[in-house]
mmCIF file of C-alpha atoms and ligand atoms in Angstrom:
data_model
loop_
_atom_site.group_PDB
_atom_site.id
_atom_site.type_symbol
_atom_site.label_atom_id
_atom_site.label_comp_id
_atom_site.label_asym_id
_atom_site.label_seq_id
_atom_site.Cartn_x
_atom_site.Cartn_y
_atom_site.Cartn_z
ATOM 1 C CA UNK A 1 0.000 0.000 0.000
ATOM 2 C CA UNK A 2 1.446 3.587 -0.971
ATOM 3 C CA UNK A 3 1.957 5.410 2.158
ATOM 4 C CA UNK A 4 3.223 9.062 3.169
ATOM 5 C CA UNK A 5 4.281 9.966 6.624
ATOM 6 C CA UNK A 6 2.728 10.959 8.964
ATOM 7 C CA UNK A 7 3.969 14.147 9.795
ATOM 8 C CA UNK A 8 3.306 15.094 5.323
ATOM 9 C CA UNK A 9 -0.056 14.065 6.192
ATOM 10 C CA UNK A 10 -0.882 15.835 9.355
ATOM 11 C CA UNK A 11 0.231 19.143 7.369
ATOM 12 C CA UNK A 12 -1.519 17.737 4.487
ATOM 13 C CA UNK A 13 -4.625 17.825 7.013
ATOM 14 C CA UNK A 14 -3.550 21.346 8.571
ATOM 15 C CA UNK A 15 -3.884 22.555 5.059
ATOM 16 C CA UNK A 16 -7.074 21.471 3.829
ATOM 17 C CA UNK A 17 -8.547 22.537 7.367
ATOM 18 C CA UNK A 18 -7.206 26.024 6.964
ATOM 19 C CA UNK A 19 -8.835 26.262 3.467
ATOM 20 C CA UNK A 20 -12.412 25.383 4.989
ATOM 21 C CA UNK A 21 -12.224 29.411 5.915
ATOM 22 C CA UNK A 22 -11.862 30.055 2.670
ATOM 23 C CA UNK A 23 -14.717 27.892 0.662
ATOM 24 C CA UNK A 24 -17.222 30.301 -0.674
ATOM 25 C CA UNK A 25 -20.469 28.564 0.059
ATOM 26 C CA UNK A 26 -23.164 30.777 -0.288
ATOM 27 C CA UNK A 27 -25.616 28.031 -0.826
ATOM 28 C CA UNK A 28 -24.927 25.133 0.684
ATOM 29 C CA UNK A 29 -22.783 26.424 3.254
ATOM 30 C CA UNK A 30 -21.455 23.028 3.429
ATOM 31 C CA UNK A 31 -17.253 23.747 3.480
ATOM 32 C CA UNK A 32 -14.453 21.373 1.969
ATOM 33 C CA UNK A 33 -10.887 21.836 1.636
ATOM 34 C CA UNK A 34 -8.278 20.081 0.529
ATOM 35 C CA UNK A 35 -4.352 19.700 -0.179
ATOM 36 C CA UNK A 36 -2.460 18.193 -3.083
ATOM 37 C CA UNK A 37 0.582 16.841 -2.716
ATOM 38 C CA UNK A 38 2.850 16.980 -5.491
ATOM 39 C CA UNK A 39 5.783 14.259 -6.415
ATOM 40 C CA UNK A 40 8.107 17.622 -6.547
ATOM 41 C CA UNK A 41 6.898 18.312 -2.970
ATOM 42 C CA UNK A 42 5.296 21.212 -3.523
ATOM 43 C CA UNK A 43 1.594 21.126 -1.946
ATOM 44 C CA UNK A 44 -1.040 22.985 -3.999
ATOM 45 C CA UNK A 45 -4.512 23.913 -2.050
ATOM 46 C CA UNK A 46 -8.215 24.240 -2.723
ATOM 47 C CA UNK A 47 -11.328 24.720 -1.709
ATOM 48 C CA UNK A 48 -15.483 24.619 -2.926
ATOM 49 C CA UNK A 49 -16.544 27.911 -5.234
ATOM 50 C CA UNK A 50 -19.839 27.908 -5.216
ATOM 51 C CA UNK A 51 -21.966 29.936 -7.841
ATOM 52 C CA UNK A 52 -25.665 31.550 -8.272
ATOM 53 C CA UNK A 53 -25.626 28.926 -11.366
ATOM 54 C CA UNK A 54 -25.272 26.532 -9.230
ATOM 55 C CA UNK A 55 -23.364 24.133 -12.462
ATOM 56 C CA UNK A 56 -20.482 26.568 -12.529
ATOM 57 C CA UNK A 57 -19.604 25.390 -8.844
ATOM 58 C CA UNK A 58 -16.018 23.980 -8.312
ATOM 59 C CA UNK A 59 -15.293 21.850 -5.890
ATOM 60 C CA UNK A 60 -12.215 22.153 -3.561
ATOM 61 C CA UNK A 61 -10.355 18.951 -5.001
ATOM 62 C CA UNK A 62 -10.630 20.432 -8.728
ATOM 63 C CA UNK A 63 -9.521 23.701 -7.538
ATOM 64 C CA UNK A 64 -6.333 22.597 -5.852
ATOM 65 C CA UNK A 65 -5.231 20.358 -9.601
ATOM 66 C CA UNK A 66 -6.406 23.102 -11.793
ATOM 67 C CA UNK A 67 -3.981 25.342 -9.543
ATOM 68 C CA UNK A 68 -1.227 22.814 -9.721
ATOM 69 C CA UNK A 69 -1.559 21.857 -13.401
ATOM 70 C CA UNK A 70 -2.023 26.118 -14.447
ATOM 71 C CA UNK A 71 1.864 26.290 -12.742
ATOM 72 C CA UNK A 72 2.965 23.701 -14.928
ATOM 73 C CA UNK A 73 2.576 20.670 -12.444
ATOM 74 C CA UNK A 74 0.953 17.318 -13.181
ATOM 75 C CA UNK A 75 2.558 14.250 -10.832
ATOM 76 C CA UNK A 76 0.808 13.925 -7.915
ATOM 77 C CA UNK A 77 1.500 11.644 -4.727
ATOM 78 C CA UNK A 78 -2.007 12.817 -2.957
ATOM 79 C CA UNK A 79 -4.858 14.651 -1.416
ATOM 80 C CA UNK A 80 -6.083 15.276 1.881
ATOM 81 C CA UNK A 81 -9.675 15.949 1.859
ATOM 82 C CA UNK A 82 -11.584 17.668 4.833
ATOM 83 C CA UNK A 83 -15.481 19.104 4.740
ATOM 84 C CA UNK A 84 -18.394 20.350 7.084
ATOM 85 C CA UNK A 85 -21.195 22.462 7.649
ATOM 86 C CA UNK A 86 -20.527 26.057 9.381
ATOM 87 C CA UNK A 87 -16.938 24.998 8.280
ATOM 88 C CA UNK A 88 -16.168 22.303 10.769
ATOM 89 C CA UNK A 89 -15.192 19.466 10.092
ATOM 90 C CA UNK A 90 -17.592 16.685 10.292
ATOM 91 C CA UNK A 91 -18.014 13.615 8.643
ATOM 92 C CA UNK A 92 -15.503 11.924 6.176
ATOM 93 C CA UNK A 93 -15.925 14.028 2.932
ATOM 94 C CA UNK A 94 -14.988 11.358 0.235
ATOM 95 C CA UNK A 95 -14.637 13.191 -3.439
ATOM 96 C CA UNK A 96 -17.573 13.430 -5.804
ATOM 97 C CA UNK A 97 -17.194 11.396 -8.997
ATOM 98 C CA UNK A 98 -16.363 14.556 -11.293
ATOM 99 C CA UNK A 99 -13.001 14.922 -8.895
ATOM 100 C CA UNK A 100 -12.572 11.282 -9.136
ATOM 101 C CA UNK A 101 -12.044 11.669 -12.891
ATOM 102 C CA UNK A 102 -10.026 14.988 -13.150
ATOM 103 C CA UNK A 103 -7.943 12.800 -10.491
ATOM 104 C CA UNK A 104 -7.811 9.526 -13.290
ATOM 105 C CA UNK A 105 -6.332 12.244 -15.436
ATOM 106 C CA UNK A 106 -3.239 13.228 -13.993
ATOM 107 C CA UNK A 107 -2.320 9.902 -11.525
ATOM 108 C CA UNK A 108 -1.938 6.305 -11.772
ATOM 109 C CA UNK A 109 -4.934 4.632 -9.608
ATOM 110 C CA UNK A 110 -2.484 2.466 -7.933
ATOM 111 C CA UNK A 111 -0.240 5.501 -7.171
ATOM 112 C CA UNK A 112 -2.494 8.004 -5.701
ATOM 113 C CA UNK A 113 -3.572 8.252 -2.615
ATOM 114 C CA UNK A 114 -6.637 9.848 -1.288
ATOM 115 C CA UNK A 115 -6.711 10.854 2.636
ATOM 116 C CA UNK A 116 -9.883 11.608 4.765
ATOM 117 C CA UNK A 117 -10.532 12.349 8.231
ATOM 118 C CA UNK A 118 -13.833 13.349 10.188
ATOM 119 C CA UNK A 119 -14.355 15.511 12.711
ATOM 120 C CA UNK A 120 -13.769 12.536 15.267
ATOM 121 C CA UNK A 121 -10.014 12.181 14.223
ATOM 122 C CA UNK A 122 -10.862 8.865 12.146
ATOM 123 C CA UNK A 123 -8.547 9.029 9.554
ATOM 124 C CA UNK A 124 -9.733 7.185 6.248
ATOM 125 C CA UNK A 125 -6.952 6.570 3.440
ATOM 126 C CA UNK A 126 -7.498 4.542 -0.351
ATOM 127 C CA UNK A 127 -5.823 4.588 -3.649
ATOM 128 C CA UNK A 128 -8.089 6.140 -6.438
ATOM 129 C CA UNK A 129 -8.271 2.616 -7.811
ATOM 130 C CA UNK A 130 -10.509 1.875 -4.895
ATOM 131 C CA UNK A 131 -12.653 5.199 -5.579
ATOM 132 C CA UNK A 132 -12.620 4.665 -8.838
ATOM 133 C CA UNK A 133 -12.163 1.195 -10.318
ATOM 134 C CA UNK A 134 -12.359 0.425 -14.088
ATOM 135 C CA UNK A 135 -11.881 3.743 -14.543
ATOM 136 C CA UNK A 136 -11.984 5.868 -18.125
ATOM 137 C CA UNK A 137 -8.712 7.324 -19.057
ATOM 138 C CA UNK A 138 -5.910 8.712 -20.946
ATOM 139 C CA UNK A 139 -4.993 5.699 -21.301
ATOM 140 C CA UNK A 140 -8.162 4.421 -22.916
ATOM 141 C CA UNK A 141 -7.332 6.698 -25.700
ATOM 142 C CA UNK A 142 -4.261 5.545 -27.170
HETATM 143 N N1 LIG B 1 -17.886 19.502 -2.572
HETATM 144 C C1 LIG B 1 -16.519 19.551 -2.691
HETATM 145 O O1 LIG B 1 -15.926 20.630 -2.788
HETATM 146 N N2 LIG B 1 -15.848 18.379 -2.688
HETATM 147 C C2 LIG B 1 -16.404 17.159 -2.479
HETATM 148 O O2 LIG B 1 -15.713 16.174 -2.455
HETATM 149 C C3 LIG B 1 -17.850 17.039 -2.265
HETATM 150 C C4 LIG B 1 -18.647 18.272 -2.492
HETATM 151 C C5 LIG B 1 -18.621 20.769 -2.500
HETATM 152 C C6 LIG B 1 -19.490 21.104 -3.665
HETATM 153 C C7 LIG B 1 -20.467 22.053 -3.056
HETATM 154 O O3 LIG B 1 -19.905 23.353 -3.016
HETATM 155 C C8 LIG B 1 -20.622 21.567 -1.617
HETATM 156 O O4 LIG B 1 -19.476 20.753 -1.388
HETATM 157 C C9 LIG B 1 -21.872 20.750 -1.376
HETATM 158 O O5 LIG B 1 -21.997 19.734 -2.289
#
């Protein structure tokens, strides 16, 4: 199993928590943060976007790779994942399924590693491959 410390992961953790200020949730008010960790190192944050539209919403996974692959960066080791209402933590927030795929883009499924943790301290950790089994991509298109 692909693992990361566990001193990456608690900052991992502190990151995504400290973007929960910073979702703009104006409708569901429902907070979620998260932290990408880069195979350079380099960790790249997110959080939700939410929009009067409604479809035009981003969620806080998409927002932390489309930050990391606009600066030129596309190998990834990870993602911490963190969400709540009145941005606190709660339960495990595990990634929708359009996150899942813009993951399948960029990383291997065996090779990336998706962390979770409630409000409780439970920490929950699988590979994409898990999330997202026979999955669709690049790949498929050769
Ligand atoms: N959301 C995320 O940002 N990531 C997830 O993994 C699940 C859902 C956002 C979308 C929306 O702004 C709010 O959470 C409620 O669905």
């Amino acid at each position: 199993m692909k693992e990361i410390s566990k001193e990456l992961e608690e900052k991992l953790f502190s990151e995504a928590e400290k973007m929960m200020q910073r979702s703009y949730i104006p409708y569901s008010g429902f907070a979620v943060g998260a932290a990408l960790l880069a195979k350079n190192g380099t960790i790249y944050t997110g959080c939700n976007i939410e929009n009067a539209a409604f479809t035009p919403s981003n969620c806080a996974e998409r927002t932390a790779f489309f930050k990391a692959v606009s600066e030129g960066v596309k190998e990834f080791d990870a993602i911490a994942i963190l969400g709540g209402k009145d941005r606190k933590v709660s339960d495990l927030c595990t990634p929708c399924g359009v996150c899942r795929q813009v993951m399948a883009e960029f990383c291997k499924p065996d090779d990336f590693l998706i962390l979770m943790r409630d409000g409780k301290g439970n920490v929950q950790k699988q590979l994409l491959s898990e999330l997202l089994p026979s999955s669709f991509g690049p790949g498929n298109l050769l």
